[in-house]
Amino acid sequence: MVRKITTDWDDLRFVLAIARTGSIRGAARALAVNHGTVLQRLNHVEETLGTRLFGRTRKGMIATEAGEELVRHAAEMDISFRTATLSAAGRDAELSGPIRVSIPFALCPAGIGAVLADFSAQYPLIDIELEITDRFTRFADLEADLSVRLAFGVDDDAIGQRVLQYCKTAYAAPETCALLADSPGAVRWLGWAKEDESSGWTEETGITGLAMAHKCPEHRSQIEIARHGPYLTLLPCFLGDRQPGLVRVPGARLIADRSIWILYRSDQKTTARLRALKETLIRHFDGQRAFYSGAGAAA
């Protein structure tokens, strides 16, 4: 007997919201429904498909392999629906003008540049003013129209959404990895800030017993020093995996880190060009979840 599988887009909206917010309560807030409704919809989809879509952990709802696949397709449907809605409403005529965009340095090697180039080719009348900075953009001071931010949470005057949580791990030059296996006392961790010695993050990686050296509170300096010396550096996987001269340290664990947020000014939320860029970025991140999580290479 073949079991009939029936689900609809409304159910998939709930699955997508859980993946993007990382929790049942976050999805409920995003969809303006109660906690029980989200849980009921999730249970319905899982029962219909006969598989678990999310694992419940202390860090939140983590998509299973089946969940990742469903979320990817749901995200594509979401973008298609929104694009069709814009077109039907005759909004394409508004897809012109400037957008000031702020992104952190860490995302530059991860393919964001190619995404923006493709966007510009698709919308040649939109002018992007790009600022690459690790400083949090102040929307109240009109410093940007849209910002991609790496953060645990957002509490300023911006609106937007959490797209995904990423992971980090230990990286080093290949010769440093060999030295670590033969003479671990000759290898040290690169520090980030004054509190590093008591923060416990080195133990989380599983690479313990090494001394701490220097204070380099910036990805670029960490990368350059680790390339040329006997040091380990802790980097987001989407950054470390793209660095020439660095490899993952054998045996190092993945550590759940911050989330990627797409934020924009509240007075710009109905602007067609901003919505088009936001949806392009969301489609990129949704399609590269395995890469950003550290579980796989970029597609």
Coordinates of C-alpha atoms in Angstrom, one line a residue:
M1 CA 0.0 0.0 0.0
V2 CA 1.4 3.4 -1.0
R3 CA 0.9 6.1 1.6
K4 CA -0.5 9.3 0.3
I5 CA 1.7 12.3 1.2
T6 CA -0.1 15.6 1.2
T7 CA 1.2 18.9 2.6
D8 CA 0.9 22.5 1.4
W9 CA 2.8 25.8 1.3
D10 CA 1.2 27.0 4.5
D11 CA 2.7 24.1 6.4
L12 CA 6.1 24.7 4.8
R13 CA 6.0 28.3 5.9
F14 CA 6.1 27.0 9.5
V15 CA 9.0 24.7 8.8
L16 CA 11.0 27.5 7.1
A17 CA 10.3 29.9 10.0
I18 CA 11.6 27.3 12.5
A19 CA 14.8 26.9 10.5
R20 CA 15.3 30.6 10.2
T21 CA 14.7 31.5 13.8
G22 CA 16.1 28.4 15.4
S23 CA 13.2 27.8 17.8
I24 CA 9.4 27.1 18.1
R25 CA 8.9 30.4 19.9
G26 CA 10.9 32.4 17.4
A27 CA 8.9 31.0 14.6
A28 CA 5.7 31.8 16.5
R29 CA 6.8 35.5 16.8
A30 CA 7.8 35.7 13.2
L31 CA 4.5 34.3 12.0
A32 CA 2.4 36.1 14.6
V33 CA 0.8 32.9 15.9
N34 CA 1.0 31.1 19.2
H35 CA 3.6 28.5 20.2
G36 CA 1.1 25.6 20.1
T37 CA 0.1 26.4 16.5
V38 CA 3.7 26.1 15.3
L39 CA 4.3 22.9 17.2
Q40 CA 1.1 21.4 15.8
R41 CA 2.0 22.3 12.2
L42 CA 5.5 20.9 12.6
N43 CA 4.1 17.6 14.0
H44 CA 1.7 17.4 11.1
V45 CA 4.4 17.8 8.5
E46 CA 6.7 15.3 10.3
E47 CA 3.9 12.8 10.5
T48 CA 2.8 13.3 6.9
L49 CA 6.4 12.8 5.6
G50 CA 7.2 10.1 8.1
T51 CA 10.5 11.6 9.2
R52 CA 11.9 14.0 11.7
L53 CA 12.8 17.4 10.4
F54 CA 14.4 19.0 13.4
G55 CA 16.4 17.8 16.4
R56 CA 15.7 19.5 19.7
T57 CA 18.9 20.6 21.5
R58 CA 19.9 23.0 24.2
K59 CA 21.0 25.4 21.4
G60 CA 17.7 25.3 19.7
M61 CA 16.0 23.5 16.8
I62 CA 18.6 22.0 14.5
A63 CA 17.5 20.7 11.1
T64 CA 18.1 17.0 10.3
E65 CA 19.4 16.0 6.8
A66 CA 15.8 15.6 5.7
G67 CA 14.9 18.9 7.3
E68 CA 17.8 20.7 5.5
E69 CA 16.5 19.4 2.2
L70 CA 12.9 20.5 2.8
V71 CA 14.0 23.9 4.1
R72 CA 16.1 24.5 0.9
H73 CA 13.1 23.8 -1.3
A74 CA 10.7 25.8 0.9
A75 CA 13.1 28.8 0.7
E76 CA 13.1 28.6 -3.1
M77 CA 9.3 28.5 -3.1
D78 CA 9.2 31.4 -0.7
I79 CA 11.4 33.5 -3.0
S80 CA 9.4 32.5 -6.1
F81 CA 6.2 33.5 -4.4
R82 CA 7.5 36.8 -3.2
T83 CA 9.0 37.6 -6.6
A84 CA 5.8 36.7 -8.4
T85 CA 3.8 38.9 -5.9
L86 CA 6.1 41.9 -6.7
S87 CA 5.7 41.4 -10.4
A88 CA 1.9 41.0 -10.2
A89 CA 1.7 44.2 -8.2
G90 CA 3.6 46.1 -10.9
R91 CA 6.5 46.8 -8.5
D92 CA 9.3 46.1 -11.0
A93 CA 9.3 49.7 -12.1
E94 CA 10.6 50.6 -8.7
L95 CA 13.6 48.3 -8.9
S96 CA 16.1 51.2 -9.4
G97 CA 18.0 53.6 -7.2
P98 CA 20.7 53.3 -4.5
I99 CA 21.1 50.7 -1.7
R100 CA 23.7 51.2 1.0
V101 CA 24.9 47.8 2.1
S102 CA 27.1 46.8 5.1
I103 CA 28.7 43.4 5.4
P104 CA 31.4 42.0 7.7
F105 CA 34.9 41.1 6.4
A106 CA 34.4 37.4 7.3
L107 CA 31.7 37.0 4.7
C108 CA 33.7 38.4 1.8
P109 CA 35.6 35.2 0.9
A110 CA 32.4 33.2 1.4
G111 CA 30.8 34.2 -1.9
I112 CA 28.8 37.3 -1.1
G113 CA 30.7 39.3 -3.7
A114 CA 29.5 36.9 -6.4
V115 CA 26.0 37.2 -5.1
L116 CA 26.1 41.0 -5.3
A117 CA 27.6 40.8 -8.8
D118 CA 24.8 38.5 -10.0
F119 CA 22.2 40.8 -8.4
S120 CA 23.7 43.8 -10.2
A121 CA 23.5 42.0 -13.5
Q122 CA 19.8 41.1 -12.8
Y123 CA 18.9 44.6 -11.7
P124 CA 21.2 47.0 -13.6
L125 CA 19.3 50.1 -12.4
I126 CA 20.0 49.4 -8.7
D127 CA 23.3 51.0 -7.5
I128 CA 24.9 49.3 -4.5
E129 CA 27.1 51.3 -2.2
L130 CA 29.1 48.6 -0.3
E131 CA 30.8 49.1 3.1
I132 CA 32.9 46.2 4.4
T133 CA 33.2 46.6 8.2
D134 CA 33.1 44.6 11.4
R135 CA 31.4 47.5 13.2
F136 CA 27.7 47.2 13.8
T137 CA 25.9 49.6 11.5
R138 CA 23.7 52.2 13.2
F139 CA 20.4 52.4 11.4
A140 CA 19.3 55.3 13.6
D141 CA 22.1 57.3 12.1
L142 CA 21.1 56.3 8.5
E143 CA 24.5 54.6 8.0
A144 CA 23.1 51.8 5.8
D145 CA 19.8 50.6 4.2
L146 CA 20.6 46.9 4.7
S147 CA 23.2 45.1 6.8
V148 CA 24.3 41.5 7.0
R149 CA 25.4 41.0 10.6
L150 CA 27.0 38.2 12.6
A151 CA 25.6 38.3 16.1
F152 CA 24.0 36.2 18.8
G153 CA 21.0 38.5 18.9
V154 CA 19.7 41.9 17.7
D155 CA 18.4 44.6 20.0
D156 CA 18.8 47.8 18.1
D157 CA 16.4 49.8 15.9
A158 CA 16.7 47.4 12.9
I159 CA 14.2 45.0 11.6
G160 CA 14.8 41.8 9.6
Q161 CA 15.4 38.1 10.3
R162 CA 17.8 35.5 11.5
V163 CA 18.8 33.4 8.5
L164 CA 21.0 30.6 10.0
Q165 CA 23.4 29.8 12.7
Y166 CA 27.0 29.0 11.7
C167 CA 29.9 27.0 13.3
K168 CA 33.5 27.7 13.8
T169 CA 36.6 25.4 14.4
A170 CA 40.4 25.4 14.6
Y171 CA 42.6 26.2 11.6
A172 CA 46.3 26.2 11.1
A173 CA 48.9 25.9 8.4
P174 CA 49.6 22.3 7.3
E175 CA 53.1 22.4 8.7
T176 CA 51.6 23.6 12.0
C177 CA 49.3 20.6 12.1
A178 CA 52.3 18.3 11.6
L179 CA 54.1 20.1 14.4
L180 CA 51.1 19.8 16.7
A181 CA 51.2 16.0 16.2
D182 CA 55.0 15.7 16.8
S183 CA 55.8 18.6 19.3
P184 CA 52.6 20.1 20.7
G185 CA 54.5 22.3 23.1
A186 CA 55.8 24.3 20.2
V187 CA 52.3 25.3 19.0
R188 CA 50.1 28.0 20.6
W189 CA 46.6 29.4 20.3
L190 CA 46.2 32.9 18.9
G191 CA 44.2 34.9 21.5
W192 CA 41.3 37.2 20.6
A193 CA 40.7 39.3 23.7
K194 CA 41.8 39.8 27.3
E195 CA 39.3 37.3 28.7
D196 CA 40.4 34.5 26.4
E197 CA 42.3 32.6 29.1
S198 CA 39.1 32.1 31.1
S199 CA 36.5 31.8 28.4
G200 CA 36.8 28.0 27.8
W201 CA 36.6 28.1 24.1
T202 CA 39.8 26.3 23.5
E203 CA 38.5 23.3 25.5
E204 CA 35.3 23.3 23.4
T205 CA 37.5 22.7 20.3
G206 CA 39.0 19.6 21.9
I207 CA 42.5 20.9 21.3
T208 CA 43.7 21.5 24.8
G209 CA 46.9 21.9 26.7
L210 CA 48.3 24.7 24.5
A211 CA 49.4 28.1 25.7
M212 CA 47.8 31.3 24.5
A213 CA 49.8 33.9 22.5
H214 CA 49.1 37.5 21.4
K215 CA 45.8 39.4 21.2
C216 CA 44.4 39.7 17.7
P217 CA 40.8 40.8 17.9
E218 CA 40.3 40.7 14.1
H219 CA 40.0 37.9 11.6
R220 CA 42.5 39.3 9.1
S221 CA 45.3 39.4 11.6
Q222 CA 44.5 36.0 13.0
I223 CA 44.6 34.5 9.4
E224 CA 47.9 36.2 8.5
I225 CA 49.7 35.1 11.6
A226 CA 48.4 31.6 11.5
R227 CA 49.6 31.2 7.9
H228 CA 53.2 32.0 8.8
G229 CA 53.7 30.8 12.3
P230 CA 53.1 27.8 14.7
Y231 CA 49.7 29.0 15.8
L232 CA 46.1 27.8 15.8
T233 CA 43.2 30.2 15.1
L234 CA 39.5 29.8 15.7
L235 CA 37.5 30.9 12.6
P236 CA 34.0 30.5 11.2
C237 CA 34.1 27.6 8.9
F238 CA 32.8 29.6 6.0
L239 CA 35.9 31.8 6.4
G240 CA 38.5 29.3 7.3
D241 CA 37.6 26.8 4.6
R242 CA 38.2 29.4 1.9
Q243 CA 41.7 30.5 3.2
P244 CA 44.7 29.5 1.1
G245 CA 47.4 28.1 3.3
L246 CA 45.1 27.1 6.2
V247 CA 43.4 23.8 6.9
R248 CA 41.2 22.5 9.6
V249 CA 43.1 21.1 12.5
P250 CA 42.7 17.3 12.7
G251 CA 40.4 16.3 15.6
A252 CA 39.1 19.8 16.2
R253 CA 35.4 19.9 17.0
L254 CA 32.8 22.2 15.4
I255 CA 31.5 24.9 17.8
A256 CA 28.0 26.5 17.3
D257 CA 28.6 30.2 17.0
R258 CA 26.6 33.3 16.2
S259 CA 23.9 33.7 13.6
I260 CA 23.8 35.5 10.3
W261 CA 21.1 38.2 10.3
I262 CA 19.8 40.3 7.4
L263 CA 18.7 43.6 8.8
Y264 CA 17.3 46.8 7.3
R265 CA 15.7 50.1 8.3
S266 CA 12.1 50.0 9.3
D267 CA 11.2 52.9 7.0
Q268 CA 12.6 50.9 4.0
K269 CA 10.8 47.6 4.5
T270 CA 8.4 48.2 1.6
T271 CA 11.0 49.4 -0.8
A272 CA 11.0 47.0 -3.8
R273 CA 14.8 47.2 -4.5
L274 CA 15.6 46.5 -0.8
R275 CA 13.2 43.6 -0.8
A276 CA 14.7 42.2 -3.9
L277 CA 18.3 42.3 -2.5
K278 CA 17.1 40.9 0.9
E279 CA 15.4 37.9 -0.9
T280 CA 18.5 37.3 -3.1
L281 CA 20.7 37.1 0.0
I282 CA 18.3 34.8 1.8
R283 CA 18.2 32.5 -1.2
H284 CA 22.0 32.4 -1.1
F285 CA 22.2 31.6 2.6
D286 CA 19.4 29.0 2.5
G287 CA 21.1 27.3 -0.5
Q288 CA 24.4 27.1 1.4
R289 CA 23.4 26.0 4.8
A290 CA 25.7 23.0 4.9
F291 CA 28.7 25.2 3.9
Y292 CA 28.0 27.8 6.5
S293 CA 27.4 25.3 9.2
G294 CA 30.7 23.7 8.5
A295 CA 29.2 20.4 7.3
G296 CA 30.0 20.7 3.6
A297 CA 31.7 22.6 0.8
A298 CA 30.0 25.5 -1.0
A299 CA 27.8 24.5 -3.9

